[in-house]
mmCIF file of C-alpha atoms in Angstrom:
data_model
loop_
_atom_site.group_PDB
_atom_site.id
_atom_site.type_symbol
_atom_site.label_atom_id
_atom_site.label_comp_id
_atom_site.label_asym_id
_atom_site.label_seq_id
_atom_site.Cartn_x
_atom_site.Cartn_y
_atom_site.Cartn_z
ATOM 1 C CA UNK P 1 175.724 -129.086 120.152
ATOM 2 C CA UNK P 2 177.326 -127.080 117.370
ATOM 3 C CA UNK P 3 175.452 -128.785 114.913
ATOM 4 C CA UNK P 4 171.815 -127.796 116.925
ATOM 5 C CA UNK P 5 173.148 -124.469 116.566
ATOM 6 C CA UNK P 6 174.228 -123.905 113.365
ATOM 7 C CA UNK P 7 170.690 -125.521 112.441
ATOM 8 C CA UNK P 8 169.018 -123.031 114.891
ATOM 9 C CA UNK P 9 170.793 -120.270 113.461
ATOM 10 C CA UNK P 10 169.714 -120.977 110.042
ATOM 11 C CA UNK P 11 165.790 -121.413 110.872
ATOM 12 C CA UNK P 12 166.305 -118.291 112.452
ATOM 13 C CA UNK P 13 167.896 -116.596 109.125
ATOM 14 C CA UNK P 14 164.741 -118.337 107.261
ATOM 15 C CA UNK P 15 162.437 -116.305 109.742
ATOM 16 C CA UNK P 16 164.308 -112.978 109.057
ATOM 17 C CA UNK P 17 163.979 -113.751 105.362
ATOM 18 C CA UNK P 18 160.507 -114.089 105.328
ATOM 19 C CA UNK P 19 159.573 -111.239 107.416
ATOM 20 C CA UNK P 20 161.788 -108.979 105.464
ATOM 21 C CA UNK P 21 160.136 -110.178 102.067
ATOM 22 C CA UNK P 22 156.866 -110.401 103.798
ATOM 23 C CA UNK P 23 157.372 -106.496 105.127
ATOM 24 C CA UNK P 24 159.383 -105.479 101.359
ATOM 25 C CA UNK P 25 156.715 -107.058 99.738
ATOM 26 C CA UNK P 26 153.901 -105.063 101.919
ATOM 27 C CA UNK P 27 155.402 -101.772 101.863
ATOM 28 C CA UNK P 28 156.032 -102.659 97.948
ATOM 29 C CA UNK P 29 152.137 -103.622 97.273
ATOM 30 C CA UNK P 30 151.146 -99.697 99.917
ATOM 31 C CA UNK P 31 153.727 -97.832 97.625
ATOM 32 C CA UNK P 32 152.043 -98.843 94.498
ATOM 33 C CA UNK P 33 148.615 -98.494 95.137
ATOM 34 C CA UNK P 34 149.834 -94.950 96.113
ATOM 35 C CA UNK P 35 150.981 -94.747 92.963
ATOM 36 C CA UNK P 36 148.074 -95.665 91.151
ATOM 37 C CA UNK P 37 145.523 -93.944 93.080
ATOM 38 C CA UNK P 38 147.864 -90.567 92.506
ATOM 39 C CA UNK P 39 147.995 -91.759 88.559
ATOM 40 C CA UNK P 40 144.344 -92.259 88.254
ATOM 41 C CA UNK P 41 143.559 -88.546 89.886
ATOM 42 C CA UNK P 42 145.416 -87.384 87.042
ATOM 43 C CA UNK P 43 144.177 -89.160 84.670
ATOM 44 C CA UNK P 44 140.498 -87.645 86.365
ATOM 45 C CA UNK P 45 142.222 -84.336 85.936
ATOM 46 C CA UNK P 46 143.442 -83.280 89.466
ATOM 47 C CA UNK P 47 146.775 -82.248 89.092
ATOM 48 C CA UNK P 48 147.184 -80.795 92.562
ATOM 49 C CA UNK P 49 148.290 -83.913 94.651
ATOM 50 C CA UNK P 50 152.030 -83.944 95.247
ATOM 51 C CA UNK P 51 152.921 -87.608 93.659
ATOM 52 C CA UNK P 52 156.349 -87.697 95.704
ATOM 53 C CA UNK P 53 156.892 -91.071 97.961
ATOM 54 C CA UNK P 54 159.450 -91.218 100.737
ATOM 55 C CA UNK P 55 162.844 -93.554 100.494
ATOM 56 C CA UNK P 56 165.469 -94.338 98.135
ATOM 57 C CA UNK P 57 164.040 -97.682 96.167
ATOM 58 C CA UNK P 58 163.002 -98.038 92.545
ATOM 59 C CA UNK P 59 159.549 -96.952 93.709
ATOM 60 C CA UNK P 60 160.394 -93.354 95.311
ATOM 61 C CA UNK P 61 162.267 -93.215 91.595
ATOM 62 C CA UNK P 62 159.473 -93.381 90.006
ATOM 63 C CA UNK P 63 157.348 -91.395 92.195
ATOM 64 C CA UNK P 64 160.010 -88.689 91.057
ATOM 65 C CA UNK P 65 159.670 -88.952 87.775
ATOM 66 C CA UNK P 66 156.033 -89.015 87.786
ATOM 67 C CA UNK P 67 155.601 -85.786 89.966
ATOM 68 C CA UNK P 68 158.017 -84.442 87.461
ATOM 69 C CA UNK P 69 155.742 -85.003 84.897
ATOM 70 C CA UNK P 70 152.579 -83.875 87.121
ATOM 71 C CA UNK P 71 154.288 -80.301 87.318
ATOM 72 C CA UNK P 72 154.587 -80.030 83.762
ATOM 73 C CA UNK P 73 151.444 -81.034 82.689
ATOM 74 C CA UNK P 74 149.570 -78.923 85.776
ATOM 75 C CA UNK P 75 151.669 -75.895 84.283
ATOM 76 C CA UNK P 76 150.727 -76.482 80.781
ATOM 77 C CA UNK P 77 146.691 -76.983 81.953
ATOM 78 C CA UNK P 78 146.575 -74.069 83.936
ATOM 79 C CA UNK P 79 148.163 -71.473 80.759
ATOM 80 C CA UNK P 80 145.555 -73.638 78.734
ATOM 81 C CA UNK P 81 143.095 -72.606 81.196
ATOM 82 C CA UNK P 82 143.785 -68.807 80.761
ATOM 83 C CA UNK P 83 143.816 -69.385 77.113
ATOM 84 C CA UNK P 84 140.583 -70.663 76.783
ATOM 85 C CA UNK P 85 139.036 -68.221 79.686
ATOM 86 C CA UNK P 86 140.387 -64.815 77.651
ATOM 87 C CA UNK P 87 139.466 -66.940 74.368
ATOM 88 C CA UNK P 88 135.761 -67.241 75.969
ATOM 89 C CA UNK P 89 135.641 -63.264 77.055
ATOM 90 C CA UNK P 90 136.797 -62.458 73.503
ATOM 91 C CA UNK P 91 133.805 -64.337 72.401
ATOM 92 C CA UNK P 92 131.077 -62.653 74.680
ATOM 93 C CA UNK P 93 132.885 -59.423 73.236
ATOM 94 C CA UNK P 94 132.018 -60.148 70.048
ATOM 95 C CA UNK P 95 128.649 -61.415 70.589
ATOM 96 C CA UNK P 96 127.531 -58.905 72.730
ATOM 97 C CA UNK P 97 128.632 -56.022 69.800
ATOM 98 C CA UNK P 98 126.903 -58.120 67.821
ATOM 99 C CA UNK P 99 123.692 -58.776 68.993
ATOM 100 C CA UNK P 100 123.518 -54.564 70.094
ATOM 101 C CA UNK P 101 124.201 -53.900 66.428
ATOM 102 C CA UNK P 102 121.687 -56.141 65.057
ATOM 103 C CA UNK P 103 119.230 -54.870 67.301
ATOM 104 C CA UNK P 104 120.070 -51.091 66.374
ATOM 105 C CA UNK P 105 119.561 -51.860 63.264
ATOM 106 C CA UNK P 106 116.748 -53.681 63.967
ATOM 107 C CA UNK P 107 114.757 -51.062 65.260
ATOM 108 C CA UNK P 108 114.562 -48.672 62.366
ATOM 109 C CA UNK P 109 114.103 -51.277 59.588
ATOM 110 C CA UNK P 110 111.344 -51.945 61.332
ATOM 111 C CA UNK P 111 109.817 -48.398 61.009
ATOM 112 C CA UNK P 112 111.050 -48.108 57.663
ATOM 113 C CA UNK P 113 109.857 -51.309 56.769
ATOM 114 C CA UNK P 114 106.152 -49.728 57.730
ATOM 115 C CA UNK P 115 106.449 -46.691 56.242
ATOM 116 C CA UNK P 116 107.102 -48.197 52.955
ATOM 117 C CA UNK P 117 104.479 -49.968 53.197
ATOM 118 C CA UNK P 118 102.239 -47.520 53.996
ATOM 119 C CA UNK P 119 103.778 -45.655 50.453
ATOM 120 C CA UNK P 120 103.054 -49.331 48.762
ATOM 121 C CA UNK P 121 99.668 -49.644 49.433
ATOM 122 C CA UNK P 122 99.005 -45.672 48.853
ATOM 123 C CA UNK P 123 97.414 -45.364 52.055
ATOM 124 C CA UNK P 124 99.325 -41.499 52.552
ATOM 125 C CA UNK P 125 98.232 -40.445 48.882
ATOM 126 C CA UNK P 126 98.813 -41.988 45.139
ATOM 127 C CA UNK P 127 101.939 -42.570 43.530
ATOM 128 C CA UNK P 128 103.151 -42.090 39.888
ATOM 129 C CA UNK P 129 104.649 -45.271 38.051
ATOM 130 C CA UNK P 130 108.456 -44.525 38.690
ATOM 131 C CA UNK P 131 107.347 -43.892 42.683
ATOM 132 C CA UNK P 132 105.719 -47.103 42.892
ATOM 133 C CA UNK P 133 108.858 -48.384 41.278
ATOM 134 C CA UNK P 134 111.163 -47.097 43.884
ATOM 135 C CA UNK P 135 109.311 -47.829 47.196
ATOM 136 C CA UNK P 136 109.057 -51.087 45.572
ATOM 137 C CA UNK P 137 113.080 -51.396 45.005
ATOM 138 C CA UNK P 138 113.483 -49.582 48.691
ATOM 139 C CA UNK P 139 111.264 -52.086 50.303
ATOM 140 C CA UNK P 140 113.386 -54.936 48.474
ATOM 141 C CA UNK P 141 116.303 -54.278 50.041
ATOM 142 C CA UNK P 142 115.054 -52.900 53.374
ATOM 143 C CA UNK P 143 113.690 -56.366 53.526
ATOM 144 C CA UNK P 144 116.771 -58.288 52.848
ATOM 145 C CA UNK P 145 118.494 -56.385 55.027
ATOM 146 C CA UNK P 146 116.077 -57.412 57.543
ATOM 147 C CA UNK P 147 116.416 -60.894 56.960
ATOM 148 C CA UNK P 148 120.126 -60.861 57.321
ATOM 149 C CA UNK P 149 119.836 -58.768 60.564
ATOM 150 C CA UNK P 150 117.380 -61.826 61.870
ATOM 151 C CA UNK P 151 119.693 -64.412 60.662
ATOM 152 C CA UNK P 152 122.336 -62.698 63.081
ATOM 153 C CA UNK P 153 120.647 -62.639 65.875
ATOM 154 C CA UNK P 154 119.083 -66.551 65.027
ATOM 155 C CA UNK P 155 123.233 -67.541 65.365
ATOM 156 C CA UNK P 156 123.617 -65.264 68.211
ATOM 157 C CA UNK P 157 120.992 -67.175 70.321
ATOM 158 C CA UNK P 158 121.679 -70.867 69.177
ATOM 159 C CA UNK P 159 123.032 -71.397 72.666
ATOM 160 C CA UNK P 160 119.878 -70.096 74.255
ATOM 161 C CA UNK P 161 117.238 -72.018 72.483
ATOM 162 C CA UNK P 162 113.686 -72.251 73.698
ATOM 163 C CA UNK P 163 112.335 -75.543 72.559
ATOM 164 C CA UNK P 164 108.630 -75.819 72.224
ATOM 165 C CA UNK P 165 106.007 -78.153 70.619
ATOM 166 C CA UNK P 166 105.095 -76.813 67.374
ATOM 167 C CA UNK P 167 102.559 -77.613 65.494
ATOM 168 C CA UNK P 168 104.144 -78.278 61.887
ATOM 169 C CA UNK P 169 100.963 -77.561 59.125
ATOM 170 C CA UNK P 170 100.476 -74.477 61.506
ATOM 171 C CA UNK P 171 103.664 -73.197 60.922
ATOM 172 C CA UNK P 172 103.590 -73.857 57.314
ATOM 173 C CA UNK P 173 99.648 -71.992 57.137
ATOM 174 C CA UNK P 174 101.252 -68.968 59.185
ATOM 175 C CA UNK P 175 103.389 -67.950 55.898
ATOM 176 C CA UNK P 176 101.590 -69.627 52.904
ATOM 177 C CA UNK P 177 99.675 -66.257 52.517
ATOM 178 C CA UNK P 178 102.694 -64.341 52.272
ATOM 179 C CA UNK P 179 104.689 -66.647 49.936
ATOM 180 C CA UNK P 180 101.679 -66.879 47.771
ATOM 181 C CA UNK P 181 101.228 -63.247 47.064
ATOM 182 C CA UNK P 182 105.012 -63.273 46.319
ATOM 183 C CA UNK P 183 104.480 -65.691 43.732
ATOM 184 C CA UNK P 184 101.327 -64.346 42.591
ATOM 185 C CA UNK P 185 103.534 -60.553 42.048
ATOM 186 C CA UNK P 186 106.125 -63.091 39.349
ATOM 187 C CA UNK P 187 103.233 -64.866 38.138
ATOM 188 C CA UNK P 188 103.991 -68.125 39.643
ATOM 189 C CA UNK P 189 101.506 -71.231 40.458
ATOM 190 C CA UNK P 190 101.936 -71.586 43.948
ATOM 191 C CA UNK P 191 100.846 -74.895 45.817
ATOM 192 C CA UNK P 192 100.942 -76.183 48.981
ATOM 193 C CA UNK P 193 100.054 -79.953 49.201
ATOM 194 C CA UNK P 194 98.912 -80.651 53.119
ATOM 195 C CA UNK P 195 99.501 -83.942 54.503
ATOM 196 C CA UNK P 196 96.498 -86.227 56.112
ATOM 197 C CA UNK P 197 97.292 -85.327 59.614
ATOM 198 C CA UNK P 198 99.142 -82.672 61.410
ATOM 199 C CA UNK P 199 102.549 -83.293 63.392
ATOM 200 C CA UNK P 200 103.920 -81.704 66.938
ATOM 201 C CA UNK P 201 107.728 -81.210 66.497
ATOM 202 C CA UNK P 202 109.567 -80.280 69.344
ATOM 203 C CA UNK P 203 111.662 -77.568 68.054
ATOM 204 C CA UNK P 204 112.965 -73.616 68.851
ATOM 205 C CA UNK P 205 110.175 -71.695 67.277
ATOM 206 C CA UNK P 206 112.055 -68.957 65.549
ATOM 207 C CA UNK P 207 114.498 -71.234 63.897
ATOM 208 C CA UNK P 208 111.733 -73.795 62.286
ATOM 209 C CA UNK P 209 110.148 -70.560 61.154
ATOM 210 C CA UNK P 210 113.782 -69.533 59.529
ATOM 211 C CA UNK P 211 114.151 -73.324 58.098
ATOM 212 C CA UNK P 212 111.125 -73.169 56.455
ATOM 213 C CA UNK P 213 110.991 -69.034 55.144
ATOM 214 C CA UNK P 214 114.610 -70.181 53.655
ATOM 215 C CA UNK P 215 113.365 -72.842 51.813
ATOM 216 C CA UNK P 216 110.071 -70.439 49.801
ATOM 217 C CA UNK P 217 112.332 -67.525 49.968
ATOM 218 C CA UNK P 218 114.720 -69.085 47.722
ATOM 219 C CA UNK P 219 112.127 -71.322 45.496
ATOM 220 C CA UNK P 220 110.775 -67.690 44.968
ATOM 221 C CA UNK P 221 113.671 -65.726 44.576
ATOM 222 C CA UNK P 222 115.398 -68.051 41.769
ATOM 223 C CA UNK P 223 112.350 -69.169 40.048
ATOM 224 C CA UNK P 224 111.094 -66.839 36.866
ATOM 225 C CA UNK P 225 107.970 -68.735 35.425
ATOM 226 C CA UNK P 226 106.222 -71.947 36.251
ATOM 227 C CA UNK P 227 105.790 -73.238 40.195
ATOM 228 C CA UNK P 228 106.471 -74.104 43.409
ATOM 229 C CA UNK P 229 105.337 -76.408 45.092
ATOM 230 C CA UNK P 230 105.566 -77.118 49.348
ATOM 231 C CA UNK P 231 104.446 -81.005 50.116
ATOM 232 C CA UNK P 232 104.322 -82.431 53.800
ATOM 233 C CA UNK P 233 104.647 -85.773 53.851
ATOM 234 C CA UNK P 234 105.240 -88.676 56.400
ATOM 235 C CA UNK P 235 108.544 -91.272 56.283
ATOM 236 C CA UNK P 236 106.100 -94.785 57.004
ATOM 237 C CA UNK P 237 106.905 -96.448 59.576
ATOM 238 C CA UNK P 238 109.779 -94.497 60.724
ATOM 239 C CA UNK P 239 108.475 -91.372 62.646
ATOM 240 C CA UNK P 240 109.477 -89.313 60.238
ATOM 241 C CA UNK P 241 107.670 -86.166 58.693
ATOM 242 C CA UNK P 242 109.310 -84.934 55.340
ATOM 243 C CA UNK P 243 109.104 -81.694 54.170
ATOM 244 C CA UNK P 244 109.748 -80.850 50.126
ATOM 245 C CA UNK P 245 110.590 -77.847 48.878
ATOM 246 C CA UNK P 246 109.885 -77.930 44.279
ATOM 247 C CA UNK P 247 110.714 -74.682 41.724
ATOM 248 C CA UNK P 248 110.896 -74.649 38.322
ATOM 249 C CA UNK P 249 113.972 -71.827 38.706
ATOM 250 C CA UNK P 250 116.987 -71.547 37.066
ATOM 251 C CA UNK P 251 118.619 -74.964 39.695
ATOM 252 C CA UNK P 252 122.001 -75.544 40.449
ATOM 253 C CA UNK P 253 125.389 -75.420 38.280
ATOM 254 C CA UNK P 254 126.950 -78.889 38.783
ATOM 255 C CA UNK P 255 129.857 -77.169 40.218
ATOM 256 C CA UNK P 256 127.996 -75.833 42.901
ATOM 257 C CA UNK P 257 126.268 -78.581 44.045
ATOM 258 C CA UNK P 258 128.633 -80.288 46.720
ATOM 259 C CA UNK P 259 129.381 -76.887 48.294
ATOM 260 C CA UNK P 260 125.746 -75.184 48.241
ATOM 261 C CA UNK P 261 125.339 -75.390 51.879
ATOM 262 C CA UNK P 262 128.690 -74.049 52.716
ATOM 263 C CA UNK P 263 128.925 -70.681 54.263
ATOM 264 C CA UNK P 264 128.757 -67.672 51.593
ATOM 265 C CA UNK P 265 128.553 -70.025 48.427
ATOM 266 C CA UNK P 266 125.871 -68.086 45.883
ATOM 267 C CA UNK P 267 124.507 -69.603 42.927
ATOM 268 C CA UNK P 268 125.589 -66.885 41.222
ATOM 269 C CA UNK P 269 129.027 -65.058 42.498
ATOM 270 C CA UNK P 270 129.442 -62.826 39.959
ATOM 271 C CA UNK P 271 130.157 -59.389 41.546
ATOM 272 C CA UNK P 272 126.974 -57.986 38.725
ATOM 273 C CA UNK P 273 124.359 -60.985 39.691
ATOM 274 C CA UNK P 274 120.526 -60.819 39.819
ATOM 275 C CA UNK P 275 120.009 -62.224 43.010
ATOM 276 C CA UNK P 276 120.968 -60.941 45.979
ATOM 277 C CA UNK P 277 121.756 -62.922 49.358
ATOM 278 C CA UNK P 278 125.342 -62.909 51.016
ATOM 279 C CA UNK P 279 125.283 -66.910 50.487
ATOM 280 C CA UNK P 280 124.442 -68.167 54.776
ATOM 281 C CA UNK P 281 120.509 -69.141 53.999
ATOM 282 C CA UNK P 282 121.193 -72.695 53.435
ATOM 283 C CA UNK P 283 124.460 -73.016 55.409
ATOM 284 C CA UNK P 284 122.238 -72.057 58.365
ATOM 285 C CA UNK P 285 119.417 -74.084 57.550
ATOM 286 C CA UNK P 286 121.496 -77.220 57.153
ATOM 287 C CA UNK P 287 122.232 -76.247 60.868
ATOM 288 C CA UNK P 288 119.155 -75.986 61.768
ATOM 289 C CA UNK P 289 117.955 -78.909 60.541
ATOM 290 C CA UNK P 290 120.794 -80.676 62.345
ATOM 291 C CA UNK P 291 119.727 -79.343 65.647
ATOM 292 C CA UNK P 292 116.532 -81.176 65.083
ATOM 293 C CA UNK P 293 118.209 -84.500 64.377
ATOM 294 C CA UNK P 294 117.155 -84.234 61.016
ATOM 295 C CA UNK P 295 119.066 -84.206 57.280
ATOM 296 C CA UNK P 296 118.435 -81.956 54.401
ATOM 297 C CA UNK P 297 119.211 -82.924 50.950
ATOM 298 C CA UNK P 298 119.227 -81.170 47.359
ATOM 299 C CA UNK P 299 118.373 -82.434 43.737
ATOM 300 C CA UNK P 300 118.879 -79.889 40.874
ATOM 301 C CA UNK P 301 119.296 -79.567 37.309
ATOM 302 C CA UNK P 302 120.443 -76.407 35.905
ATOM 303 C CA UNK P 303 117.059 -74.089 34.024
ATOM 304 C CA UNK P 304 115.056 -77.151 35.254
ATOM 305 C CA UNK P 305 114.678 -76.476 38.806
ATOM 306 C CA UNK P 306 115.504 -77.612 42.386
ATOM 307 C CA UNK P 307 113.810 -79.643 44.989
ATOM 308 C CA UNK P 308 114.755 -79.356 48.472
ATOM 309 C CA UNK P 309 114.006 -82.442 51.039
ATOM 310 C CA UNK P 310 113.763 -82.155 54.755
ATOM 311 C CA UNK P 311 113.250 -85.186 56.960
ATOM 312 C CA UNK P 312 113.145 -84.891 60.585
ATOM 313 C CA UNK P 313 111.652 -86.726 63.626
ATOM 314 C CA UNK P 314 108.101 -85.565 64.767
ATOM 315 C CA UNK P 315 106.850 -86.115 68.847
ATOM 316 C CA UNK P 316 103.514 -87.213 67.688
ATOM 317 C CA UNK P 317 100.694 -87.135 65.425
ATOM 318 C CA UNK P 318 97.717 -83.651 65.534
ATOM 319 C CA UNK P 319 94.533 -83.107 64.361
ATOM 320 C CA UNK P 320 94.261 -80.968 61.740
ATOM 321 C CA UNK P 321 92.182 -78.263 61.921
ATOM 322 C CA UNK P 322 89.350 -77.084 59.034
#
């Protein structure tokens, strides 16, 4: 009989055994998905879920350390988080004053800008050679001024971009008038080479109109004698529509041509140069252009002349109009 139970009472040790492991072994397997399922809301960010598990084992341990770090890490988000809010109400600040004082000065250039022409054209009585020469010179820099004051309130808006379909050899037609008297006034051949078809670009209005006024406006403004020359073109096969800027002007120094579309970089920097500019027509531009999923490039050789090339994709084909 002793033997039967000292056998019994060893089957009956195996039993405990295996329910203990079995029930370790369960509450080990519920204590770690807790643990991951706490772990992978903070790896989605939440950092409000207490990570703490009840008991004394190697599990609870770690639970501990982990809610340790979850404390730290929710403390250092949430200063982050007022960081980055009083970063973002500096920032409306500052656009805000800016965008008022563009559009201050917006106003009277404007007016000026008319009245000068009005002196210009003579249409409020004649004007003497060294008249003529000053509402010229005021009208110069009333206009770049201008310019500038657009440019400001282009970057002001690039967050609030109304994207359109544009028609591309419309665009180009609705300043090739104005660029060609410019020329015309420095006794420049002027050219505009039209592709075969037209193409619809989809594209903010007002900053295809800046890409394209940047590209002339400089051609014109460094080129003394010769041409300039605007080609439309399309990339075969790859829905592409290239755009190419040519001047005979004065090109690039070598030195400046890795950095010319960097902010305020001016062919010229000297403090007495001919040109004027601040140096953000191209930096903005190459902006531009990468808003349209596109890529601008430069070639130049100094007292040569420059060509500027702009590929970008195009929605579809047009019909040109007579």
């Amino acid at each position: 009989h002793f033997v039967f139970y000292f056998a019994f009472f060893e089957i009956v040790l195996f039993l405990i055994a295996i329910a203990t492991g079995y029930i370790f072994s369960k509450t080990s397997t519920q204590k770690l998905e807790i643990l991951e399922r706490n772990a992978t809301k903070i790896e989605n960010g939440d950092f409000n879920s207490s990570i703490l598990l009840e008991g004394s084992d190697e599990f609870s341990h770690i639970s501990k350390t982990m809610e340790k770090m979850r404390i730290s890490i929710k403390e250092y988000v949430d200063q982050l988080n007022i960081t980055i809010d009083k970063l973002k109400e500096n920032n409306i600040i500052k656009d805000e004053f800016l965008e008022n004082i563009s559009h201050e000065f917006k106003t009277p250039l404007t007016t000026i800008l008319g009245f000068i022409d009005c002196l210009t054209n003579e249409t409020i009585g004649e004007l003497n050679e060294k008249q003529k020469i000053a509402a010229n010179k005021i009208g110069k820099n009333a206009s770049k001024l201008s310019e500038l004051i657009s440019t400001l309130l282009l970057i002001q808006d690039k967050y609030r971009e109304k994207w359109n379909e544009i028609s591309l050899i419309e665009t180009i037609k609705s300043v090739e008038e104005r660029y060609s008297k410019l020329a015309k006034q420095k006794e420049l051949e002027f050219v505009v080479n039209y592709s075969a078809s037209d193409y619809i670009i989809l594209a903010d209005k007002d900053k295809f109109n800046s890409i394209i006024n940047n590209l002339l406006g400089n051609a014109v403004k460094f080129t003394e004698k010769g041409k300039i020359a605007i080609t439309i073109n399309e990339a075969i096969g790859k829905r592409l529509v290239i755009i190419t800027v040519m001047d005979t002007g004065i090109g690039i120094p070598e030195a400046k041509r890795e950095i010319i579309f960097d902010k305020f970089v001016q062919i010229d920097g000297s403090s007495r140069r001919k040109h004027g500019g601040v140096g953000i027509g191209l930096y903005n531009t190459k902006e531009f252009v990468k808003d349209l999923n596109g890529d601008i490039s430069i070639e130049s050789k100094e007292n040569i002349g420059t060509t500027v090339t702009v590929k970008f994709p195009y929605l579809r084909k047009g019909i040109l109009n007579s």
